[in-house]
Amino acid sequence: MTAPTFTPRVFSGIQPSGGLHLGNYLGAIKRFVDMQNDGLSGQPIETIYCMVDLHAITVWQDPATLRRNTRELCAGFIASGIDPEKSVLINQSQVPEHAQLAWIFNCVARMGWMQRMTQWKDKAGKNTQNSSLGLFAYPALMAADILIYHATHVPVGEDQKQHLELTRDIAAKFNNDFGVDFFPMTEPVIEGAATRVMSLRDGTKKMSKSDTSDASRINMTDDADTIAKKIRKAKTDPEPLPETLEGLEGRPEARNLVNIYAALSDISAEAAMAQVGGQQFGQFKPMLADLAVAKLSPISAEMARLMEQPDEIDAILSRGAERAREISAPILRDVYEIVGMVR
Ligand code: TYM
């Protein structure tokens, strides 16, 4: 039997748990916009982007805050350049097929696979007995998000790599268990200069919304002054920037700022070094701050404007859900058929 060819399709998601930051923007959202506009190897590609509210509630969320954060994330997507006419924009809970396929995958995935997930270990910490069952099953829902659309490409930051490997394992086990070639082997797309943006206070730690220091990250809602101040105060070492990329070895803070500069300028880290290599931080940081303000403050201003029109956001999301279900409902029907459910 020849393997089926799957129509190229992009899917990715972000948790609406508040605190969208520069890492999410450069590692994910900006790449989503690029894939929407440029396609894949020059070919146009269908793009579906999701606010994963069902994932967010694997840890406690205040209901009113979750609702606000979901709308704010949608505003962030649109303000960054995602066009709801070109891409399908959804919140996960409005497309019930995600959760329905996740149940099937809970029965395909093995406990041992889940126990190996570093994100589970990090998030549950020592308190596994008191973590939600949903937090443990999180990666099976993520696999369902992707595979309910037969998505072939998933742009993400580096921290999601292990979850995407698990998605392939689940797809392969399902195909094998039922003797079908039904789910594609999804390709992670982890590319660009900023697949892992680091904390501005410690270049060995990932930039994250859960860091207790607000100075460690640039929030997408920060105003121009705050952005500039955080970059001016970012930790560095006393040496000027080296002339070449190799010279950044062992200098995580310098490397992180160069990566941010490259990603914001839409150039490679090598090309960035050709521009800024040899500079003192006293010269480089103000330039980086100006660049960050120029790129990010129009986004935060547009987010604030969109947030004044929640009805419009809700209408975009319900239209997105309708379009998404045109793809997901027939795939779920086929899954139930394969698994042997009487319909
Ligand atoms: P989440 O919400 O933690 O992060 C959203 C996206 O931002 C990327 N990211 C970063 N990239 C670079 N540097 C950083 N410091 C940084 N921090 C976060 C993440 O890699 C991610 O791409 N499990 C996912 C959400 C999800 C999903 C999916 C993703 C649910 N279903 C299906 C893809 C496909 C998550 O928690 O991402």
Coordinates of C-alpha atoms and ligand atoms in Angstrom, one line a residue:
M1 CA 0.0 0.0 0.0
T2 CA 1.4 3.4 -0.8
A3 CA 1.3 6.0 2.0
P4 CA -1.3 8.7 1.5
T5 CA -0.1 12.2 0.8
F6 CA -1.5 14.8 3.1
T7 CA -2.4 18.3 2.0
P8 CA 0.2 20.5 3.7
R9 CA -1.5 22.3 6.6
V10 CA -0.1 24.4 9.5
F11 CA -1.4 24.2 13.0
S12 CA -0.1 25.8 16.2
G13 CA -1.4 26.9 19.5
I14 CA -0.7 29.1 22.5
Q15 CA -2.1 29.0 26.0
P16 CA -4.4 31.9 27.0
S17 CA -2.9 32.0 30.4
G18 CA -1.9 35.6 30.3
G19 CA 1.5 37.3 30.1
L20 CA 2.2 37.0 26.4
H21 CA 6.0 37.8 26.1
L22 CA 8.7 38.4 23.6
G23 CA 9.6 34.7 23.6
N24 CA 6.1 33.8 22.5
Y25 CA 6.2 36.5 19.9
L26 CA 9.6 35.7 18.3
G27 CA 9.4 31.9 18.9
A28 CA 5.9 31.4 17.7
I29 CA 3.5 34.3 16.7
K30 CA 5.9 36.0 14.3
R31 CA 6.6 32.7 12.6
F32 CA 2.8 32.0 12.4
V33 CA 2.5 35.3 10.5
D34 CA 5.4 34.4 8.2
M35 CA 3.9 31.0 7.4
Q36 CA 0.5 32.7 6.7
N37 CA 2.0 35.2 4.3
D38 CA 4.9 33.3 2.7
G39 CA 3.5 29.8 2.7
L40 CA 5.9 26.8 2.7
S41 CA 8.7 26.7 0.2
G42 CA 6.9 29.4 -1.8
Q43 CA 3.6 27.4 -1.9
P44 CA 0.6 28.9 -0.1
I45 CA -0.5 26.8 2.9
E46 CA -3.6 26.7 5.0
T47 CA -2.9 28.0 8.5
I48 CA -4.9 27.3 11.7
Y49 CA -4.0 29.1 14.9
C50 CA -5.5 28.2 18.3
M51 CA -5.9 29.7 21.7
V52 CA -5.7 26.5 23.8
D53 CA -8.0 27.3 26.6
L54 CA -8.5 23.6 27.5
H55 CA -4.8 23.3 28.0
A56 CA -4.7 26.5 30.1
I57 CA -7.2 24.9 32.7
T58 CA -4.8 22.1 33.4
V59 CA -3.7 24.5 36.1
W60 CA -6.1 26.7 38.0
Q61 CA -7.5 29.7 36.0
D62 CA -9.9 32.3 37.4
P63 CA -12.9 32.1 35.0
A64 CA -13.2 35.9 34.3
T65 CA -9.4 36.2 33.8
L66 CA -9.3 33.2 31.4
R67 CA -12.1 34.8 29.3
R68 CA -10.1 38.1 29.2
N69 CA -6.8 36.3 28.5
T70 CA -8.4 34.4 25.6
R71 CA -9.6 37.6 24.0
E72 CA -6.3 39.3 24.7
L73 CA -4.4 36.5 23.0
C74 CA -6.7 36.7 20.0
A75 CA -6.0 40.4 19.9
G76 CA -2.3 39.7 20.1
F77 CA -2.5 37.3 17.1
I78 CA -4.4 39.9 15.0
A79 CA -2.2 42.8 16.1
S80 CA 0.9 40.9 15.2
G81 CA -0.4 40.3 11.6
I82 CA -2.6 37.2 11.6
D83 CA -5.4 38.0 9.3
P84 CA -8.6 36.1 10.2
E85 CA -9.6 36.0 6.6
K86 CA -6.3 34.3 5.6
S87 CA -5.8 32.1 8.7
V88 CA -8.4 30.2 10.8
L89 CA -8.4 31.6 14.3
I90 CA -10.0 29.5 17.0
N91 CA -10.3 28.9 20.7
Q92 CA -9.9 25.2 21.4
S93 CA -13.1 24.7 23.5
Q94 CA -15.3 25.9 20.6
V95 CA -14.2 23.0 18.4
P96 CA -15.3 20.0 20.4
E97 CA -13.4 17.5 18.1
H98 CA -10.1 18.4 19.9
A99 CA -11.3 17.0 23.2
Q100 CA -13.1 14.1 21.5
L101 CA -9.9 13.0 19.7
A102 CA -7.9 13.6 22.9
W103 CA -9.9 10.9 24.6
I104 CA -9.1 8.4 21.9
F105 CA -5.4 9.4 22.2
N106 CA -5.6 8.9 26.0
C107 CA -6.3 5.3 25.2
V108 CA -3.4 5.1 22.6
A109 CA -0.6 6.9 24.6
R110 CA 1.2 5.0 27.3
M111 CA 1.7 6.2 30.9
G112 CA 5.4 5.8 30.5
W113 CA 5.5 8.1 27.5
M114 CA 3.7 10.8 29.5
Q115 CA 6.0 10.3 32.6
R116 CA 9.0 11.1 30.5
M117 CA 7.7 14.6 29.4
T118 CA 10.1 17.2 30.9
Q119 CA 7.4 19.8 30.9
W120 CA 5.2 17.6 33.0
K121 CA 8.1 17.0 35.4
D122 CA 8.8 20.8 35.6
K123 CA 5.2 21.9 36.0
A124 CA 4.1 19.2 38.4
G125 CA 7.4 19.4 40.4
K126 CA 7.4 17.4 43.6
N127 CA 3.7 17.7 43.8
T128 CA 2.6 15.1 41.2
Q129 CA -0.1 13.6 43.5
N130 CA -1.8 16.9 43.7
S131 CA -1.5 17.9 40.0
S132 CA -4.6 17.6 37.8
L133 CA -5.1 14.5 35.7
G134 CA -5.4 17.0 32.8
L135 CA -1.8 18.3 33.3
F136 CA -0.5 14.7 33.0
A137 CA -2.6 14.0 29.8
Y138 CA -1.8 17.5 28.4
P139 CA 0.4 16.1 25.5
A140 CA -2.3 13.8 24.3
L141 CA -4.6 16.8 23.9
M142 CA -1.9 18.6 22.1
A143 CA -1.5 15.7 19.7
A144 CA -5.2 15.8 19.1
D145 CA -5.1 19.6 18.4
I146 CA -2.7 18.9 15.6
L147 CA -3.9 15.6 14.2
I148 CA -7.6 16.5 14.2
Y149 CA -6.7 18.7 11.2
H150 CA -4.1 16.2 9.7
A151 CA -1.7 19.1 10.2
T152 CA 1.6 18.5 8.6
H153 CA 3.7 21.4 9.9
V154 CA 3.7 22.9 13.4
P155 CA 5.7 26.1 14.1
V156 CA 6.8 26.2 17.8
G157 CA 9.6 27.3 20.0
E158 CA 12.3 24.7 21.1
D159 CA 10.6 23.9 24.4
Q160 CA 7.7 22.1 22.5
K161 CA 10.0 19.7 20.6
Q162 CA 9.4 16.8 23.0
H163 CA 5.7 17.2 22.8
L164 CA 5.8 17.1 19.0
E165 CA 7.9 13.9 19.1
L166 CA 5.2 12.4 21.2
T167 CA 2.6 13.5 18.7
R168 CA 4.4 11.5 16.1
D169 CA 4.6 8.5 18.4
I170 CA 0.8 8.7 19.1
A171 CA 0.1 9.0 15.3
A172 CA 2.4 6.0 14.5
K173 CA 0.9 3.8 17.3
F174 CA -2.7 4.6 16.2
N175 CA -1.8 3.8 12.5
N176 CA -0.1 0.7 13.6
D177 CA -2.7 -0.6 16.1
F178 CA -5.5 -0.2 13.6
G179 CA -3.5 -1.1 10.5
V180 CA -4.2 2.2 8.7
D181 CA -2.2 5.1 7.2
F182 CA -4.6 7.7 8.7
F183 CA -2.5 10.2 10.6
P184 CA 0.4 12.1 9.1
M185 CA 3.9 12.3 10.7
T186 CA 3.8 15.9 11.6
E187 CA 7.0 18.0 11.1
P188 CA 8.0 20.4 13.8
V189 CA 9.1 23.8 12.4
I190 CA 11.6 25.1 14.9
E191 CA 13.5 27.7 12.9
G192 CA 14.9 31.2 13.0
A193 CA 17.2 33.1 15.4
A194 CA 14.9 33.0 18.4
T195 CA 13.6 29.5 18.9
R196 CA 14.6 29.9 22.6
V197 CA 14.6 33.4 23.9
M198 CA 16.3 33.6 27.3
S199 CA 15.6 35.7 30.4
L200 CA 17.0 39.2 30.3
R201 CA 18.3 38.7 33.9
D202 CA 19.9 35.2 33.4
G203 CA 20.9 34.0 29.9
T204 CA 20.8 30.4 31.0
K205 CA 17.0 30.5 31.8
K206 CA 14.2 30.6 29.3
M207 CA 12.2 33.8 29.1
S208 CA 8.9 32.8 30.8
K209 CA 5.7 34.3 32.1
S210 CA 6.2 32.3 35.4
D211 CA 9.5 34.1 36.2
T212 CA 9.0 36.1 39.4
S213 CA 11.0 39.0 38.0
D214 CA 9.1 41.2 35.5
A215 CA 12.5 42.6 34.4
S216 CA 13.4 39.1 33.0
R217 CA 11.0 39.5 30.1
I218 CA 9.4 41.9 27.7
N219 CA 5.6 41.6 27.9
M220 CA 3.7 42.2 24.7
T221 CA 1.6 44.8 26.7
D222 CA 4.7 46.8 27.9
D223 CA 4.8 50.4 26.8
A224 CA 7.8 51.9 24.9
D225 CA 9.5 53.3 28.0
T226 CA 9.3 49.9 29.9
I227 CA 10.6 48.0 26.9
A228 CA 13.6 50.4 26.5
K229 CA 14.3 50.3 30.2
K230 CA 14.3 46.5 30.4
I231 CA 16.7 46.3 27.5
R232 CA 19.0 48.9 29.0
K233 CA 19.1 47.0 32.3
A234 CA 19.4 43.6 30.7
K235 CA 22.3 41.6 32.2
T236 CA 25.5 41.5 30.1
D237 CA 29.2 40.9 30.6
P238 CA 31.9 43.6 30.5
E239 CA 33.4 42.6 27.1
P240 CA 32.3 44.2 23.8
L241 CA 30.4 42.0 21.3
P242 CA 32.8 39.7 19.5
E243 CA 33.3 40.0 15.7
T244 CA 31.8 36.5 14.9
L245 CA 29.1 34.2 16.1
E246 CA 31.6 31.7 17.4
G247 CA 32.8 34.4 19.8
L248 CA 29.5 34.3 21.6
E249 CA 30.2 30.8 22.9
G250 CA 30.0 30.8 26.7
R251 CA 28.4 34.3 26.7
P252 CA 24.7 33.4 27.0
E253 CA 23.4 37.0 27.8
A254 CA 25.2 38.5 24.8
R255 CA 24.1 35.7 22.6
N256 CA 20.5 36.2 23.7
L257 CA 20.5 39.9 22.8
V258 CA 22.1 39.2 19.4
N259 CA 19.4 36.6 18.7
I260 CA 16.7 39.0 19.7
Y261 CA 18.2 41.7 17.5
A262 CA 18.4 39.2 14.6
A263 CA 14.8 37.9 15.0
L264 CA 13.4 41.4 15.3
S265 CA 15.3 42.5 12.2
D266 CA 14.2 39.4 10.2
I267 CA 17.8 38.3 9.6
S268 CA 20.0 35.4 10.6
A269 CA 22.3 35.5 13.7
E270 CA 25.3 35.5 11.3
A271 CA 23.9 38.5 9.4
A272 CA 23.3 40.3 12.7
M273 CA 26.9 39.8 13.8
A274 CA 28.0 41.3 10.5
Q275 CA 26.1 44.4 11.6
V276 CA 26.8 44.7 15.3
G277 CA 30.0 42.6 15.9
G278 CA 32.6 44.5 17.9
Q279 CA 30.2 47.0 19.4
Q280 CA 30.2 48.0 23.0
F281 CA 26.9 47.2 24.9
G282 CA 26.7 51.0 25.5
Q283 CA 26.2 51.3 21.7
F284 CA 24.4 48.1 21.0
K285 CA 21.7 48.2 23.7
P286 CA 20.2 51.6 22.7
M287 CA 20.0 50.4 19.1
L288 CA 18.3 47.2 20.2
A289 CA 15.9 49.1 22.5
D290 CA 14.9 51.4 19.5
L291 CA 14.4 48.4 17.3
A292 CA 12.3 46.6 19.9
V293 CA 10.2 49.7 20.6
A294 CA 9.6 50.2 16.8
K295 CA 8.5 46.6 16.3
L296 CA 6.6 45.9 19.5
S297 CA 4.9 49.1 20.6
P298 CA 2.5 49.3 17.5
I299 CA 1.5 45.7 18.4
S300 CA 0.7 46.6 22.0
A301 CA -1.2 49.7 20.9
E302 CA -3.3 47.7 18.4
M303 CA -3.9 45.0 21.1
A304 CA -5.3 47.6 23.4
R305 CA -7.5 49.0 20.7
L306 CA -8.9 45.6 19.8
M307 CA -9.6 44.8 23.4
E308 CA -12.1 47.6 23.4
Q309 CA -14.1 45.6 20.9
P310 CA -14.6 42.2 22.6
D311 CA -17.7 41.5 20.4
E312 CA -15.7 41.7 17.3
I313 CA -13.1 39.3 18.7
D314 CA -15.9 36.8 19.8
A315 CA -17.4 37.0 16.3
I316 CA -14.0 36.2 14.7
L317 CA -13.6 33.2 17.0
S318 CA -17.0 31.8 16.3
R319 CA -16.5 32.2 12.6
G320 CA -13.1 30.5 13.0
A321 CA -14.7 27.6 14.9
E322 CA -17.2 27.0 12.0
R323 CA -14.4 26.9 9.5
A324 CA -12.3 24.6 11.6
R325 CA -15.2 22.2 12.2
E326 CA -15.6 21.7 8.4
I327 CA -12.1 20.1 8.6
S328 CA -12.2 18.4 12.0
A329 CA -15.7 16.9 12.0
P330 CA -15.1 14.5 9.0
I331 CA -11.7 13.5 10.4
L332 CA -13.3 12.6 13.8
R333 CA -16.0 10.6 12.0
D334 CA -13.3 8.6 10.2
V335 CA -11.5 8.0 13.5
Y336 CA -14.7 6.7 15.2
E337 CA -15.2 4.4 12.2
I338 CA -11.6 3.1 12.3
V339 CA -11.9 2.5 16.1
G340 CA -15.2 0.6 15.7
M341 CA -17.7 3.0 17.3
V342 CA -21.3 2.4 16.0
R343 CA -22.5 5.7 14.4
Ligands
TYM1 P1 3.0 28.0 25.3 O1 1.6 28.6 25.5 O2 3.8 27.7 26.5 O3 3.9 28.8 24.3 C1 3.4 29.3 23.1 C2 4.5 29.3 22.1 O4 5.6 30.1 22.5 C3 6.8 29.4 22.4 N1 7.7 30.0 23.5 C4 9.0 30.4 23.3 N2 9.7 30.5 22.1 C5 10.9 31.0 22.2 N3 11.5 31.4 23.4 C6 10.8 31.3 24.6 N4 11.3 31.8 25.7 C7 9.5 30.8 24.5 N5 8.5 30.6 25.4 C8 7.4 30.1 24.8 C9 6.5 28.0 22.7 O5 7.5 27.1 22.2 C10 5.2 27.9 21.9 O6 5.4 27.6 20.5 N6 1.8 23.2 24.6 C11 1.9 24.5 23.9 C12 0.6 25.0 23.4 C13 -0.1 24.0 22.4 C14 0.3 23.7 21.1 C15 -0.6 22.8 20.6 C16 1.4 24.1 20.3 C17 -1.2 23.3 22.7 N7 -1.5 22.5 21.6 C18 -0.5 22.3 19.3 C19 1.5 23.6 19.0 C20 0.6 22.7 18.5 C21 2.3 25.5 25.0 O7 2.1 25.4 26.1 O8 2.8 26.7 24.4

